[in-house]
Amino acid sequence: MAVLQEVGQEIMQWSERLALHSEPGWAEKGQLTVTYLTPAHLAVADELKALMGEAGFDEISIDAVGNVVGIYFGEDRASPMLLTGSHYDTVRNGGKYDGRLGILVPIAVVKSLSSQKRRLPYGIEVVGFSEEEGQRFRATFLAAGALTGSFDPAWLSQLDADGVSMAEAMQAAGLPGTLSAIQNIQRDPKKYLGFVEVHIEQGPVLCEKALPLGVVTSINAGVRATCKTIGLAGHAGTTPMSMRQDAMLAAAEISLMAEQRARADEGSVATVGQIQVPGGSINVIPGECVFTLDMRAPTDPQRDALVTDIVKEAEVICARRQVQFEYTEVMRASAAPSNPEWQSRWERAVAKIGQPIFKLNSGAGHDAMKMHTIMPQAMLFVRGGNRGISHNPLEIITADDATLAAKAFEALLEEIN
Ligand code: GLV
Ligand code: MN
Ligand code: MN
Protein backbone atom coordinates (compact mmCIF):
# COMPACT_ATOMS: atom_id res chain seq x y z
CA MET A 1 0.00 0.00 0.00
CA ALA A 2 1.31 3.44 -0.87
CA VAL A 3 2.70 5.32 2.09
CA LEU A 4 0.45 8.18 3.06
CA GLN A 5 2.03 11.56 2.57
CA GLU A 6 1.61 14.37 5.06
CA VAL A 7 -1.89 13.32 5.86
CA GLY A 8 -1.51 14.61 9.42
CA GLN A 9 -1.79 18.20 8.21
CA GLU A 10 -5.06 17.37 6.56
CA ILE A 11 -6.39 15.66 9.69
CA MET A 12 -5.48 18.79 11.69
CA GLN A 13 -7.32 20.98 9.15
CA TRP A 14 -10.36 18.72 9.29
CA SER A 15 -10.31 18.90 13.11
CA GLU A 16 -10.35 22.70 12.88
CA ARG A 17 -13.20 22.51 10.37
CA LEU A 18 -15.29 20.43 12.79
CA ALA A 19 -14.35 22.72 15.69
CA LEU A 20 -15.95 25.71 13.94
CA HIS A 21 -19.28 24.44 15.26
CA SER A 22 -20.01 25.02 18.93
CA GLU A 23 -23.13 25.77 20.96
CA PRO A 24 -24.40 29.24 21.81
CA GLY A 25 -23.03 30.46 25.12
CA TRP A 26 -19.80 28.57 24.47
CA ALA A 27 -19.04 29.56 20.88
CA GLU A 28 -18.85 33.27 21.76
CA LYS A 29 -16.11 32.50 24.27
CA GLY A 30 -14.20 30.41 21.71
CA GLN A 31 -15.09 27.24 23.64
CA LEU A 32 -16.05 23.92 22.08
CA THR A 33 -19.28 22.33 23.27
CA VAL A 34 -21.16 19.94 21.00
CA THR A 35 -23.84 17.91 22.75
CA TYR A 36 -26.33 15.50 21.29
CA LEU A 37 -28.52 16.76 18.43
CA THR A 38 -28.01 20.47 19.02
CA PRO A 39 -27.61 22.63 15.87
CA ALA A 40 -23.81 22.54 16.35
CA HIS A 41 -23.94 18.75 16.57
CA LEU A 42 -26.02 18.49 13.39
CA ALA A 43 -23.57 20.83 11.66
CA VAL A 44 -20.65 18.56 12.61
CA ALA A 45 -22.58 15.58 11.24
CA ASP A 46 -22.97 17.44 7.94
CA GLU A 47 -19.25 18.22 7.88
CA LEU A 48 -18.44 14.55 8.44
CA LYS A 49 -20.77 13.56 5.62
CA ALA A 50 -19.04 16.07 3.35
CA LEU A 51 -15.58 14.81 4.36
CA MET A 52 -16.63 11.22 3.66
CA GLY A 53 -17.98 12.35 0.28
CA GLU A 54 -14.71 14.09 -0.57
CA ALA A 55 -12.80 10.97 0.55
CA GLY A 56 -14.66 8.71 -1.90
CA PHE A 57 -16.81 6.53 0.36
CA ASP A 58 -19.38 4.47 -1.59
CA GLU A 59 -22.30 5.01 0.78
CA ILE A 60 -22.78 7.76 3.35
CA SER A 61 -25.77 8.08 5.63
CA ILE A 62 -27.04 9.38 8.94
CA ASP A 63 -28.81 6.72 10.94
CA ALA A 64 -31.69 6.80 13.41
CA VAL A 65 -29.57 8.01 16.34
CA GLY A 66 -27.54 10.50 14.27
CA ASN A 67 -24.47 8.35 13.65
CA VAL A 68 -22.69 9.33 10.44
CA VAL A 69 -21.91 6.10 8.63
CA GLY A 70 -19.55 5.82 5.66
CA ILE A 71 -19.01 2.56 3.80
CA TYR A 72 -16.09 1.80 1.52
CA PHE A 73 -16.78 -1.58 0.01
CA GLY A 74 -14.21 -4.30 -0.44
CA GLU A 75 -13.45 -6.02 -3.75
CA ASP A 76 -16.78 -7.74 -3.40
CA ARG A 77 -19.72 -5.82 -1.98
CA ALA A 78 -20.71 -8.86 0.03
CA SER A 79 -17.32 -9.21 1.72
CA PRO A 80 -17.15 -8.72 5.49
CA MET A 81 -16.51 -5.27 6.94
CA LEU A 82 -14.01 -3.83 9.33
CA LEU A 83 -15.92 -1.51 11.66
CA THR A 84 -14.14 1.55 13.00
CA GLY A 85 -14.83 5.07 14.24
CA SER A 86 -15.33 7.12 17.37
CA HIS A 87 -17.62 9.89 18.64
CA TYR A 88 -18.12 13.45 17.45
CA ASP A 89 -19.96 14.88 20.46
CA THR A 90 -17.85 16.67 23.08
CA VAL A 91 -17.94 17.45 26.77
CA ARG A 92 -18.66 21.09 27.69
CA ASN A 93 -15.62 23.22 26.88
CA GLY A 94 -13.83 20.14 25.57
CA GLY A 95 -10.99 19.50 23.15
CA LYS A 96 -10.95 19.13 19.36
CA TYR A 97 -9.55 15.61 19.13
CA ASP A 98 -11.39 13.54 21.75
CA GLY A 99 -13.41 11.17 19.59
CA ARG A 100 -13.07 13.05 16.34
CA LEU A 101 -9.53 11.84 15.66
CA GLY A 102 -10.88 8.27 15.49
CA ILE A 103 -13.28 9.26 12.71
CA LEU A 104 -10.84 11.43 10.76
CA VAL A 105 -7.93 8.96 10.69
CA PRO A 106 -9.92 6.22 8.92
CA ILE A 107 -11.50 8.81 6.60
CA ALA A 108 -7.97 9.85 5.59
CA VAL A 109 -6.98 6.23 5.00
CA VAL A 110 -10.10 5.53 2.90
CA LYS A 111 -9.34 8.71 0.95
CA SER A 112 -5.90 7.32 0.16
CA LEU A 113 -7.34 3.93 -0.89
CA SER A 114 -10.01 5.47 -3.07
CA SER A 115 -7.54 7.84 -4.75
CA GLN A 116 -5.54 4.75 -5.72
CA LYS A 117 -8.79 3.02 -6.77
CA ARG A 118 -7.72 0.30 -4.40
CA ARG A 119 -10.17 -2.23 -2.96
CA LEU A 120 -9.33 -4.58 -0.12
CA PRO A 121 -10.63 -8.11 0.40
CA TYR A 122 -12.95 -6.61 3.04
CA GLY A 123 -14.94 -3.41 3.34
CA ILE A 124 -14.41 -0.55 5.80
CA GLU A 125 -17.32 0.97 7.67
CA VAL A 126 -16.50 4.21 9.48
CA VAL A 127 -18.96 5.39 12.13
CA GLY A 128 -18.98 8.91 13.52
CA PHE A 129 -20.78 8.00 16.76
CA SER A 130 -23.25 10.73 17.66
CA GLU A 131 -23.11 10.37 21.45
CA GLU A 132 -20.53 9.03 23.84
CA GLU A 133 -20.11 11.67 26.51
CA GLY A 134 -23.47 11.56 28.34
CA GLN A 135 -23.88 15.36 28.42
CA ARG A 136 -27.32 16.43 27.21
CA PHE A 137 -29.09 13.26 28.34
CA ARG A 138 -28.03 10.73 30.95
CA ALA A 139 -27.65 8.19 28.20
CA THR A 140 -23.93 7.70 27.80
CA PHE A 141 -22.95 5.54 24.80
CA LEU A 142 -26.44 5.76 23.33
CA ALA A 143 -25.00 5.72 19.81
CA ALA A 144 -22.91 2.59 20.26
CA GLY A 145 -25.77 1.22 22.37
CA ALA A 146 -28.05 1.42 19.34
CA LEU A 147 -25.54 -0.54 17.23
CA THR A 148 -25.11 -3.21 19.90
CA GLY A 149 -28.75 -3.66 20.86
CA SER A 150 -28.41 -2.02 24.27
CA PHE A 151 -30.31 1.21 23.62
CA ASP A 152 -32.55 1.62 26.66
CA PRO A 153 -36.14 2.35 25.46
CA ALA A 154 -36.69 4.56 28.54
CA TRP A 155 -34.09 6.98 27.17
CA LEU A 156 -36.54 8.20 24.51
CA SER A 157 -38.71 9.86 27.14
CA GLN A 158 -35.82 11.21 29.19
CA LEU A 159 -35.81 15.03 29.35
CA ASP A 160 -32.85 17.35 28.86
CA ALA A 161 -32.26 20.38 31.12
CA ASP A 162 -34.80 22.37 29.04
CA GLY A 163 -37.53 19.74 29.31
CA VAL A 164 -37.09 18.42 25.75
CA SER A 165 -37.42 14.64 25.51
CA MET A 166 -34.91 12.62 23.54
CA ALA A 167 -37.64 11.53 21.11
CA GLU A 168 -38.58 15.18 20.54
CA ALA A 169 -34.93 16.13 20.06
CA MET A 170 -34.59 13.34 17.50
CA GLN A 171 -37.71 14.41 15.61
CA ALA A 172 -36.59 18.05 15.63
CA ALA A 173 -33.33 16.84 14.05
CA GLY A 174 -35.24 15.04 11.29
CA LEU A 175 -34.75 11.56 12.77
CA PRO A 176 -37.72 9.21 13.31
CA GLY A 177 -37.39 9.23 17.11
CA THR A 178 -38.98 5.79 17.37
CA LEU A 179 -37.71 2.68 19.08
CA SER A 180 -38.30 0.52 16.03
CA ALA A 181 -36.14 2.75 13.82
CA ILE A 182 -33.40 2.62 16.45
CA GLN A 183 -33.65 -1.14 16.82
CA ASN A 184 -33.26 -1.46 13.05
CA ILE A 185 -29.71 -0.14 13.12
CA GLN A 186 -28.47 -2.88 15.42
CA ARG A 187 -25.46 -4.51 13.76
CA ASP A 188 -25.16 -8.21 13.02
CA PRO A 189 -21.68 -9.13 14.29
CA LYS A 190 -21.45 -11.93 11.72
CA LYS A 191 -21.02 -9.30 9.02
CA TYR A 192 -18.00 -7.76 10.71
CA LEU A 193 -14.37 -8.73 11.22
CA GLY A 194 -14.13 -6.63 14.35
CA PHE A 195 -14.03 -3.06 15.67
CA VAL A 196 -10.95 -0.88 15.96
CA GLU A 197 -10.82 2.64 17.36
CA VAL A 198 -8.12 5.27 17.21
CA HIS A 199 -8.31 7.78 20.07
CA ILE A 200 -6.21 10.47 21.69
CA GLU A 201 -4.75 8.97 24.87
CA GLN A 202 -6.30 11.63 27.16
CA GLY A 203 -3.58 11.01 29.72
CA PRO A 204 0.09 11.80 30.29
CA VAL A 205 1.76 8.44 29.69
CA LEU A 206 2.70 8.65 25.99
CA CYS A 207 3.67 12.31 26.33
CA GLU A 208 5.98 11.54 29.26
CA LYS A 209 7.52 8.57 27.51
CA ALA A 210 7.97 10.60 24.30
CA LEU A 211 6.08 7.97 22.31
CA PRO A 212 3.58 8.89 19.59
CA LEU A 213 1.44 5.74 19.72
CA GLY A 214 0.27 3.22 22.29
CA VAL A 215 -1.58 -0.06 21.91
CA VAL A 216 -4.48 -0.42 24.34
CA THR A 217 -4.64 -3.60 26.39
CA SER A 218 -7.96 -2.98 28.17
CA ILE A 219 -10.52 -0.27 28.93
CA ASN A 220 -11.45 0.36 32.56
CA ALA A 221 -14.89 -0.49 33.90
CA GLY A 222 -17.14 2.39 34.94
CA VAL A 223 -20.35 3.30 36.74
CA ARG A 224 -22.05 6.70 36.73
CA ALA A 225 -24.81 7.80 39.06
CA THR A 226 -26.89 10.85 39.76
CA CYS A 227 -27.34 11.47 43.48
CA LYS A 228 -29.52 13.64 45.64
CA THR A 229 -29.23 14.52 49.31
CA ILE A 230 -32.35 15.90 50.97
CA GLY A 231 -32.04 17.75 54.25
CA LEU A 232 -33.94 20.68 55.65
CA ALA A 233 -33.71 24.22 54.31
CA GLY A 234 -33.54 26.77 57.10
CA HIS A 235 -32.30 30.16 58.18
CA ALA A 236 -28.54 30.51 57.82
CA GLY A 237 -28.37 33.03 60.63
CA THR A 238 -30.57 31.53 63.30
CA THR A 239 -30.07 27.74 63.05
CA PRO A 240 -27.24 26.56 65.33
CA MET A 241 -24.63 24.41 63.60
CA SER A 242 -25.58 21.42 65.74
CA MET A 243 -29.22 21.58 64.61
CA ARG A 244 -28.77 21.60 60.85
CA GLN A 245 -29.62 19.02 58.21
CA ASP A 246 -27.43 20.52 55.50
CA ALA A 247 -27.83 18.60 52.24
CA MET A 248 -24.79 20.21 50.62
CA LEU A 249 -22.45 19.35 53.48
CA ALA A 250 -23.58 15.74 53.26
CA ALA A 251 -22.73 15.80 49.53
CA ALA A 252 -19.38 17.45 50.29
CA GLU A 253 -18.55 14.77 52.84
CA ILE A 254 -19.56 12.06 50.37
CA SER A 255 -17.27 13.63 47.74
CA LEU A 256 -14.28 13.57 50.10
CA MET A 257 -15.10 10.03 51.23
CA ALA A 258 -15.29 8.89 47.57
CA GLU A 259 -11.89 10.45 46.97
CA GLN A 260 -10.39 8.61 49.96
CA ARG A 261 -11.97 5.29 48.98
CA ALA A 262 -10.73 5.50 45.39
CA ARG A 263 -7.23 6.43 46.56
CA ALA A 264 -7.10 3.28 48.64
CA ASP A 265 -7.04 1.14 45.46
CA GLU A 266 -4.47 0.81 42.72
CA GLY A 267 -6.08 2.28 39.59
CA SER A 268 -9.52 3.23 40.97
CA VAL A 269 -10.89 6.76 40.43
CA ALA A 270 -14.01 8.54 41.66
CA THR A 271 -15.19 11.99 40.59
CA VAL A 272 -18.00 14.34 41.55
CA GLY A 273 -18.16 16.34 38.31
CA GLN A 274 -21.38 18.26 38.91
CA ILE A 275 -22.84 19.53 42.15
CA GLN A 276 -25.69 21.98 42.63
CA VAL A 277 -27.99 23.36 45.30
CA PRO A 278 -31.16 23.87 43.24
CA GLY A 279 -32.83 27.13 44.14
CA GLY A 280 -30.26 27.82 46.84
CA SER A 281 -29.68 31.22 48.43
CA ILE A 282 -26.71 32.81 50.18
CA ASN A 283 -28.58 32.91 53.48
CA VAL A 284 -30.40 29.56 53.35
CA ILE A 285 -29.04 26.23 54.63
CA PRO A 286 -29.13 23.91 51.59
CA GLY A 287 -32.23 21.72 51.78
CA GLU A 288 -31.35 19.74 48.68
CA CYS A 289 -28.19 19.00 46.76
CA VAL A 290 -27.85 17.14 43.47
CA PHE A 291 -24.54 15.76 42.30
CA THR A 292 -23.00 13.16 40.04
CA LEU A 293 -20.64 10.29 40.80
CA ASP A 294 -18.35 8.73 38.20
CA MET A 295 -16.46 5.67 39.50
CA ARG A 296 -14.00 3.56 37.52
CA ALA A 297 -11.52 0.75 38.03
CA PRO A 298 -9.42 -1.59 35.87
CA THR A 299 -11.64 -4.64 36.48
CA ASP A 300 -15.34 -5.23 37.08
CA PRO A 301 -14.87 -6.74 40.59
CA GLN A 302 -12.65 -3.82 41.66
CA ARG A 303 -15.18 -1.34 40.24
CA ASP A 304 -18.04 -3.16 42.00
CA ALA A 305 -16.26 -3.09 45.36
CA LEU A 306 -15.53 0.62 44.90
CA VAL A 307 -19.17 1.42 44.11
CA THR A 308 -20.54 -0.75 46.92
CA ASP A 309 -18.24 0.83 49.50
CA ILE A 310 -18.95 4.39 48.37
CA VAL A 311 -22.72 3.90 48.37
CA LYS A 312 -22.68 2.15 51.75
CA GLU A 313 -20.54 4.88 53.33
CA ALA A 314 -22.69 7.62 51.73
CA GLU A 315 -25.68 6.12 53.52
CA VAL A 316 -23.79 6.15 56.81
CA ILE A 317 -22.81 9.81 56.32
CA CYS A 318 -26.38 10.78 55.46
CA ALA A 319 -27.87 8.88 58.40
CA ARG A 320 -25.47 10.67 60.78
CA ARG A 321 -26.42 14.03 59.29
CA GLN A 322 -30.16 13.18 59.22
CA VAL A 323 -30.23 13.68 55.50
CA GLN A 324 -31.88 11.40 52.96
CA PHE A 325 -29.73 9.90 50.22
CA GLU A 326 -31.00 9.00 46.75
CA TYR A 327 -28.77 7.19 44.30
CA THR A 328 -29.67 6.42 40.68
CA GLU A 329 -27.25 4.52 38.52
CA VAL A 330 -27.29 5.93 34.98
CA MET A 331 -24.44 4.06 33.32
CA ARG A 332 -22.64 0.78 33.88
CA ALA A 333 -19.96 -0.40 31.49
CA SER A 334 -17.83 -3.48 31.94
CA ALA A 335 -14.07 -3.45 31.57
CA ALA A 336 -13.18 -4.29 27.99
CA PRO A 337 -9.92 -6.19 27.54
CA SER A 338 -8.65 -5.92 23.96
CA ASN A 339 -9.11 -8.94 21.76
CA PRO A 340 -5.64 -10.55 21.69
CA GLU A 341 -5.60 -11.06 17.92
CA TRP A 342 -6.65 -7.48 17.16
CA GLN A 343 -4.30 -6.11 19.78
CA SER A 344 -1.37 -7.95 18.18
CA ARG A 345 -2.41 -6.63 14.78
CA TRP A 346 -2.07 -3.12 16.17
CA GLU A 347 1.28 -4.07 17.69
CA ARG A 348 2.57 -5.38 14.36
CA ALA A 349 1.20 -2.30 12.58
CA VAL A 350 3.01 0.03 14.97
CA ALA A 351 6.25 -1.96 14.59
CA LYS A 352 5.89 -1.97 10.80
CA ILE A 353 5.91 1.82 10.68
CA GLY A 354 9.09 1.87 12.75
CA GLN A 355 7.62 2.86 16.10
CA PRO A 356 8.21 1.15 19.43
CA ILE A 357 5.40 -1.05 20.67
CA PHE A 358 4.15 0.35 23.95
CA LYS A 359 1.09 -1.08 25.67
CA LEU A 360 -1.18 0.69 28.14
CA ASN A 361 -4.67 0.46 29.50
CA SER A 362 -7.40 3.07 29.09
CA GLY A 363 -8.74 4.98 32.05
CA ALA A 364 -11.24 6.76 29.79
CA GLY A 365 -14.38 5.15 28.45
CA HIS A 366 -14.75 4.64 24.70
CA ASP A 367 -17.27 3.50 22.10
CA ALA A 368 -15.07 0.39 21.80
CA MET A 369 -16.21 -0.79 25.24
CA LYS A 370 -19.79 -1.00 23.96
CA MET A 371 -18.79 -2.56 20.63
CA HIS A 372 -16.85 -5.06 22.75
CA THR A 373 -20.17 -6.60 23.81
CA ILE A 374 -20.83 -7.88 20.29
CA MET A 375 -17.51 -8.17 18.47
CA PRO A 376 -13.74 -8.30 19.03
CA GLN A 377 -12.18 -4.89 19.53
CA ALA A 378 -8.84 -3.22 20.07
CA MET A 379 -7.77 0.42 20.25
CA LEU A 380 -4.77 2.52 19.29
CA PHE A 381 -3.89 5.59 21.37
CA VAL A 382 -2.25 8.71 20.00
CA ARG A 383 -0.12 10.94 22.21
CA GLY A 384 -1.69 14.13 23.54
CA GLY A 385 0.52 17.18 24.14
CA ASN A 386 0.29 19.46 27.18
CA ARG A 387 0.95 16.39 29.36
CA GLY A 388 -1.98 14.63 27.77
CA ILE A 389 -4.65 16.91 29.21
CA SER A 390 -8.14 16.15 27.87
CA HIS A 391 -11.76 17.19 28.50
CA ASN A 392 -10.11 20.59 28.42
CA PRO A 393 -9.51 23.05 25.56
CA LEU A 394 -5.75 22.57 26.08
CA GLU A 395 -6.08 19.10 24.52
CA ILE A 396 -3.70 18.97 21.55
CA ILE A 397 -1.95 16.57 19.18
CA THR A 398 0.67 17.17 16.50
CA ALA A 399 0.27 16.73 12.76
CA ASP A 400 3.24 14.36 12.81
CA ASP A 401 1.49 12.11 15.32
CA ALA A 402 -1.71 12.23 13.27
CA THR A 403 0.34 11.10 10.26
CA LEU A 404 1.76 8.21 12.29
CA ALA A 405 -1.74 7.24 13.42
CA ALA A 406 -2.89 7.14 9.80
CA LYS A 407 0.18 5.13 8.79
CA ALA A 408 -0.44 2.70 11.64
CA PHE A 409 -4.07 2.36 10.54
CA GLU A 410 -2.94 1.70 6.99
CA ALA A 411 -0.46 -0.89 8.26
CA LEU A 412 -3.22 -2.49 10.33
CA LEU A 413 -5.26 -2.99 7.16
CA GLU A 414 -2.35 -5.03 5.78
CA GLU A 415 -2.46 -7.26 8.86
CA ILE A 416 -6.03 -8.36 8.13
CA ASN A 417 -6.32 -11.45 6.01
C1 GLV B 1 -15.38 9.63 28.10
O1 GLV B 1 -14.83 10.61 27.64
C2 GLV B 1 -15.16 9.28 29.45
O2 GLV B 1 -15.75 9.93 30.33
O3 GLV B 1 -14.32 8.41 29.71
MN1 MN C 1 -14.42 12.32 26.23
MN1 MN D 1 -13.59 10.12 23.68
PDB file of C-alpha atoms in Angstrom, residues 197-319:
ATOM      1  CA  GLU A 197     -10.819   2.639  17.356  1.00  0.00           C
ATOM      2  CA  VAL A 198      -8.117   5.269  17.210  1.00  0.00           C
ATOM      3  CA  HIS A 199      -8.313   7.784  20.066  1.00  0.00           C
ATOM      4  CA  ILE A 200      -6.208  10.472  21.685  1.00  0.00           C
ATOM      5  CA  GLU A 201      -4.749   8.969  24.871  1.00  0.00           C
ATOM      6  CA  GLN A 202      -6.303  11.629  27.162  1.00  0.00           C
ATOM      7  CA  GLY A 203      -3.584  11.012  29.725  1.00  0.00           C
ATOM      8  CA  PRO A 204       0.091  11.804  30.285  1.00  0.00           C
ATOM      9  CA  VAL A 205       1.761   8.443  29.690  1.00  0.00           C
ATOM     10  CA  LEU A 206       2.704   8.653  25.989  1.00  0.00           C
ATOM     11  CA  CYS A 207       3.670  12.305  26.335  1.00  0.00           C
ATOM     12  CA  GLU A 208       5.982  11.543  29.262  1.00  0.00           C
ATOM     13  CA  LYS A 209       7.522   8.568  27.507  1.00  0.00           C
ATOM     14  CA  ALA A 210       7.972  10.597  24.296  1.00  0.00           C
ATOM     15  CA  LEU A 211       6.080   7.967  22.309  1.00  0.00           C
ATOM     16  CA  PRO A 212       3.582   8.885  19.589  1.00  0.00           C
ATOM     17  CA  LEU A 213       1.443   5.736  19.723  1.00  0.00           C
ATOM     18  CA  GLY A 214       0.274   3.221  22.287  1.00  0.00           C
ATOM     19  CA  VAL A 215      -1.585  -0.057  21.909  1.00  0.00           C
ATOM     20  CA  VAL A 216      -4.475  -0.416  24.335  1.00  0.00           C
ATOM     21  CA  THR A 217      -4.644  -3.602  26.391  1.00  0.00           C
ATOM     22  CA  SER A 218      -7.958  -2.977  28.170  1.00  0.00           C
ATOM     23  CA  ILE A 219     -10.522  -0.274  28.931  1.00  0.00           C
ATOM     24  CA  ASN A 220     -11.446   0.356  32.556  1.00  0.00           C
ATOM     25  CA  ALA A 221     -14.888  -0.494  33.895  1.00  0.00           C
ATOM     26  CA  GLY A 222     -17.145   2.391  34.938  1.00  0.00           C
ATOM     27  CA  VAL A 223     -20.349   3.303  36.743  1.00  0.00           C
ATOM     28  CA  ARG A 224     -22.048   6.695  36.728  1.00  0.00           C
ATOM     29  CA  ALA A 225     -24.812   7.799  39.057  1.00  0.00           C
ATOM     30  CA  THR A 226     -26.887  10.851  39.761  1.00  0.00           C
ATOM     31  CA  CYS A 227     -27.336  11.469  43.484  1.00  0.00           C
ATOM     32  CA  LYS A 228     -29.516  13.641  45.643  1.00  0.00           C
ATOM     33  CA  THR A 229     -29.233  14.520  49.311  1.00  0.00           C
ATOM     34  CA  ILE A 230     -32.347  15.899  50.974  1.00  0.00           C
ATOM     35  CA  GLY A 231     -32.036  17.748  54.254  1.00  0.00           C
ATOM     36  CA  LEU A 232     -33.942  20.678  55.654  1.00  0.00           C
ATOM     37  CA  ALA A 233     -33.708  24.225  54.311  1.00  0.00           C
ATOM     38  CA  GLY A 234     -33.541  26.773  57.095  1.00  0.00           C
ATOM     39  CA  HIS A 235     -32.298  30.164  58.178  1.00  0.00           C
ATOM     40  CA  ALA A 236     -28.535  30.510  57.817  1.00  0.00           C
ATOM     41  CA  GLY A 237     -28.375  33.028  60.626  1.00  0.00           C
ATOM     42  CA  THR A 238     -30.570  31.531  63.300  1.00  0.00           C
ATOM     43  CA  THR A 239     -30.069  27.744  63.046  1.00  0.00           C
ATOM     44  CA  PRO A 240     -27.240  26.563  65.326  1.00  0.00           C
ATOM     45  CA  MET A 241     -24.628  24.408  63.597  1.00  0.00           C
ATOM     46  CA  SER A 242     -25.582  21.420  65.735  1.00  0.00           C
ATOM     47  CA  MET A 243     -29.222  21.583  64.612  1.00  0.00           C
ATOM     48  CA  ARG A 244     -28.774  21.598  60.853  1.00  0.00           C
ATOM     49  CA  GLN A 245     -29.621  19.017  58.207  1.00  0.00           C
ATOM     50  CA  ASP A 246     -27.434  20.519  55.497  1.00  0.00           C
ATOM     51  CA  ALA A 247     -27.828  18.596  52.238  1.00  0.00           C
ATOM     52  CA  MET A 248     -24.794  20.206  50.616  1.00  0.00           C
ATOM     53  CA  LEU A 249     -22.448  19.354  53.476  1.00  0.00           C
ATOM     54  CA  ALA A 250     -23.580  15.738  53.262  1.00  0.00           C
ATOM     55  CA  ALA A 251     -22.727  15.797  49.527  1.00  0.00           C
ATOM     56  CA  ALA A 252     -19.383  17.453  50.292  1.00  0.00           C
ATOM     57  CA  GLU A 253     -18.549  14.766  52.838  1.00  0.00           C
ATOM     58  CA  ILE A 254     -19.565  12.062  50.366  1.00  0.00           C
ATOM     59  CA  SER A 255     -17.274  13.628  47.740  1.00  0.00           C
ATOM     60  CA  LEU A 256     -14.281  13.566  50.103  1.00  0.00           C
ATOM     61  CA  MET A 257     -15.103  10.029  51.230  1.00  0.00           C
ATOM     62  CA  ALA A 258     -15.291   8.889  47.570  1.00  0.00           C
ATOM     63  CA  GLU A 259     -11.888  10.452  46.969  1.00  0.00           C
ATOM     64  CA  GLN A 260     -10.391   8.612  49.960  1.00  0.00           C
ATOM     65  CA  ARG A 261     -11.969   5.295  48.985  1.00  0.00           C
ATOM     66  CA  ALA A 262     -10.726   5.501  45.395  1.00  0.00           C
ATOM     67  CA  ARG A 263      -7.232   6.433  46.561  1.00  0.00           C
ATOM     68  CA  ALA A 264      -7.095   3.278  48.644  1.00  0.00           C
ATOM     69  CA  ASP A 265      -7.035   1.144  45.458  1.00  0.00           C
ATOM     70  CA  GLU A 266      -4.468   0.811  42.722  1.00  0.00           C
ATOM     71  CA  GLY A 267      -6.078   2.281  39.590  1.00  0.00           C
ATOM     72  CA  SER A 268      -9.523   3.234  40.969  1.00  0.00           C
ATOM     73  CA  VAL A 269     -10.887   6.757  40.426  1.00  0.00           C
ATOM     74  CA  ALA A 270     -14.008   8.543  41.663  1.00  0.00           C
ATOM     75  CA  THR A 271     -15.195  11.985  40.589  1.00  0.00           C
ATOM     76  CA  VAL A 272     -18.001  14.341  41.553  1.00  0.00           C
ATOM     77  CA  GLY A 273     -18.156  16.343  38.312  1.00  0.00           C
ATOM     78  CA  GLN A 274     -21.382  18.262  38.907  1.00  0.00           C
ATOM     79  CA  ILE A 275     -22.836  19.527  42.152  1.00  0.00           C
ATOM     80  CA  GLN A 276     -25.688  21.978  42.633  1.00  0.00           C
ATOM     81  CA  VAL A 277     -27.989  23.359  45.302  1.00  0.00           C
ATOM     82  CA  PRO A 278     -31.159  23.872  43.245  1.00  0.00           C
ATOM     83  CA  GLY A 279     -32.833  27.132  44.141  1.00  0.00           C
ATOM     84  CA  GLY A 280     -30.261  27.821  46.840  1.00  0.00           C
ATOM     85  CA  SER A 281     -29.681  31.221  48.425  1.00  0.00           C
ATOM     86  CA  ILE A 282     -26.712  32.808  50.182  1.00  0.00           C
ATOM     87  CA  ASN A 283     -28.583  32.907  53.485  1.00  0.00           C
ATOM     88  CA  VAL A 284     -30.398  29.558  53.355  1.00  0.00           C
ATOM     89  CA  ILE A 285     -29.041  26.231  54.632  1.00  0.00           C
ATOM     90  CA  PRO A 286     -29.135  23.906  51.593  1.00  0.00           C
ATOM     91  CA  GLY A 287     -32.231  21.719  51.785  1.00  0.00           C
ATOM     92  CA  GLU A 288     -31.352  19.740  48.676  1.00  0.00           C
ATOM     93  CA  CYS A 289     -28.192  18.999  46.762  1.00  0.00           C
ATOM     94  CA  VAL A 290     -27.854  17.142  43.472  1.00  0.00           C
ATOM     95  CA  PHE A 291     -24.541  15.759  42.297  1.00  0.00           C
ATOM     96  CA  THR A 292     -23.004  13.160  40.038  1.00  0.00           C
ATOM     97  CA  LEU A 293     -20.637  10.293  40.801  1.00  0.00           C
ATOM     98  CA  ASP A 294     -18.346   8.727  38.196  1.00  0.00           C
ATOM     99  CA  MET A 295     -16.460   5.669  39.499  1.00  0.00           C
ATOM    100  CA  ARG A 296     -14.002   3.560  37.520  1.00  0.00           C
ATOM    101  CA  ALA A 297     -11.521   0.753  38.025  1.00  0.00           C
ATOM    102  CA  PRO A 298      -9.425  -1.590  35.874  1.00  0.00           C
ATOM    103  CA  THR A 299     -11.644  -4.642  36.481  1.00  0.00           C
ATOM    104  CA  ASP A 300     -15.344  -5.234  37.082  1.00  0.00           C
ATOM    105  CA  PRO A 301     -14.867  -6.743  40.585  1.00  0.00           C
ATOM    106  CA  GLN A 302     -12.646  -3.818  41.662  1.00  0.00           C
ATOM    107  CA  ARG A 303     -15.180  -1.343  40.244  1.00  0.00           C
ATOM    108  CA  ASP A 304     -18.041  -3.163  42.004  1.00  0.00           C
ATOM    109  CA  ALA A 305     -16.262  -3.090  45.365  1.00  0.00           C
ATOM    110  CA  LEU A 306     -15.532   0.618  44.897  1.00  0.00           C
ATOM    111  CA  VAL A 307     -19.174   1.424  44.106  1.00  0.00           C
ATOM    112  CA  THR A 308     -20.543  -0.749  46.925  1.00  0.00           C
ATOM    113  CA  ASP A 309     -18.240   0.833  49.501  1.00  0.00           C
ATOM    114  CA  ILE A 310     -18.950   4.394  48.369  1.00  0.00           C
ATOM    115  CA  VAL A 311     -22.725   3.905  48.365  1.00  0.00           C
ATOM    116  CA  LYS A 312     -22.683   2.150  51.754  1.00  0.00           C
ATOM    117  CA  GLU A 313     -20.539   4.878  53.326  1.00  0.00           C
ATOM    118  CA  ALA A 314     -22.689   7.622  51.734  1.00  0.00           C
ATOM    119  CA  GLU A 315     -25.680   6.122  53.515  1.00  0.00           C
ATOM    120  CA  VAL A 316     -23.789   6.153  56.812  1.00  0.00           C
ATOM    121  CA  ILE A 317     -22.813   9.812  56.317  1.00  0.00           C
ATOM    122  CA  CYS A 318     -26.383  10.783  55.458  1.00  0.00           C
ATOM    123  CA  ALA A 319     -27.866   8.880  58.397  1.00  0.00           C
TER     124      ALA A 319
END
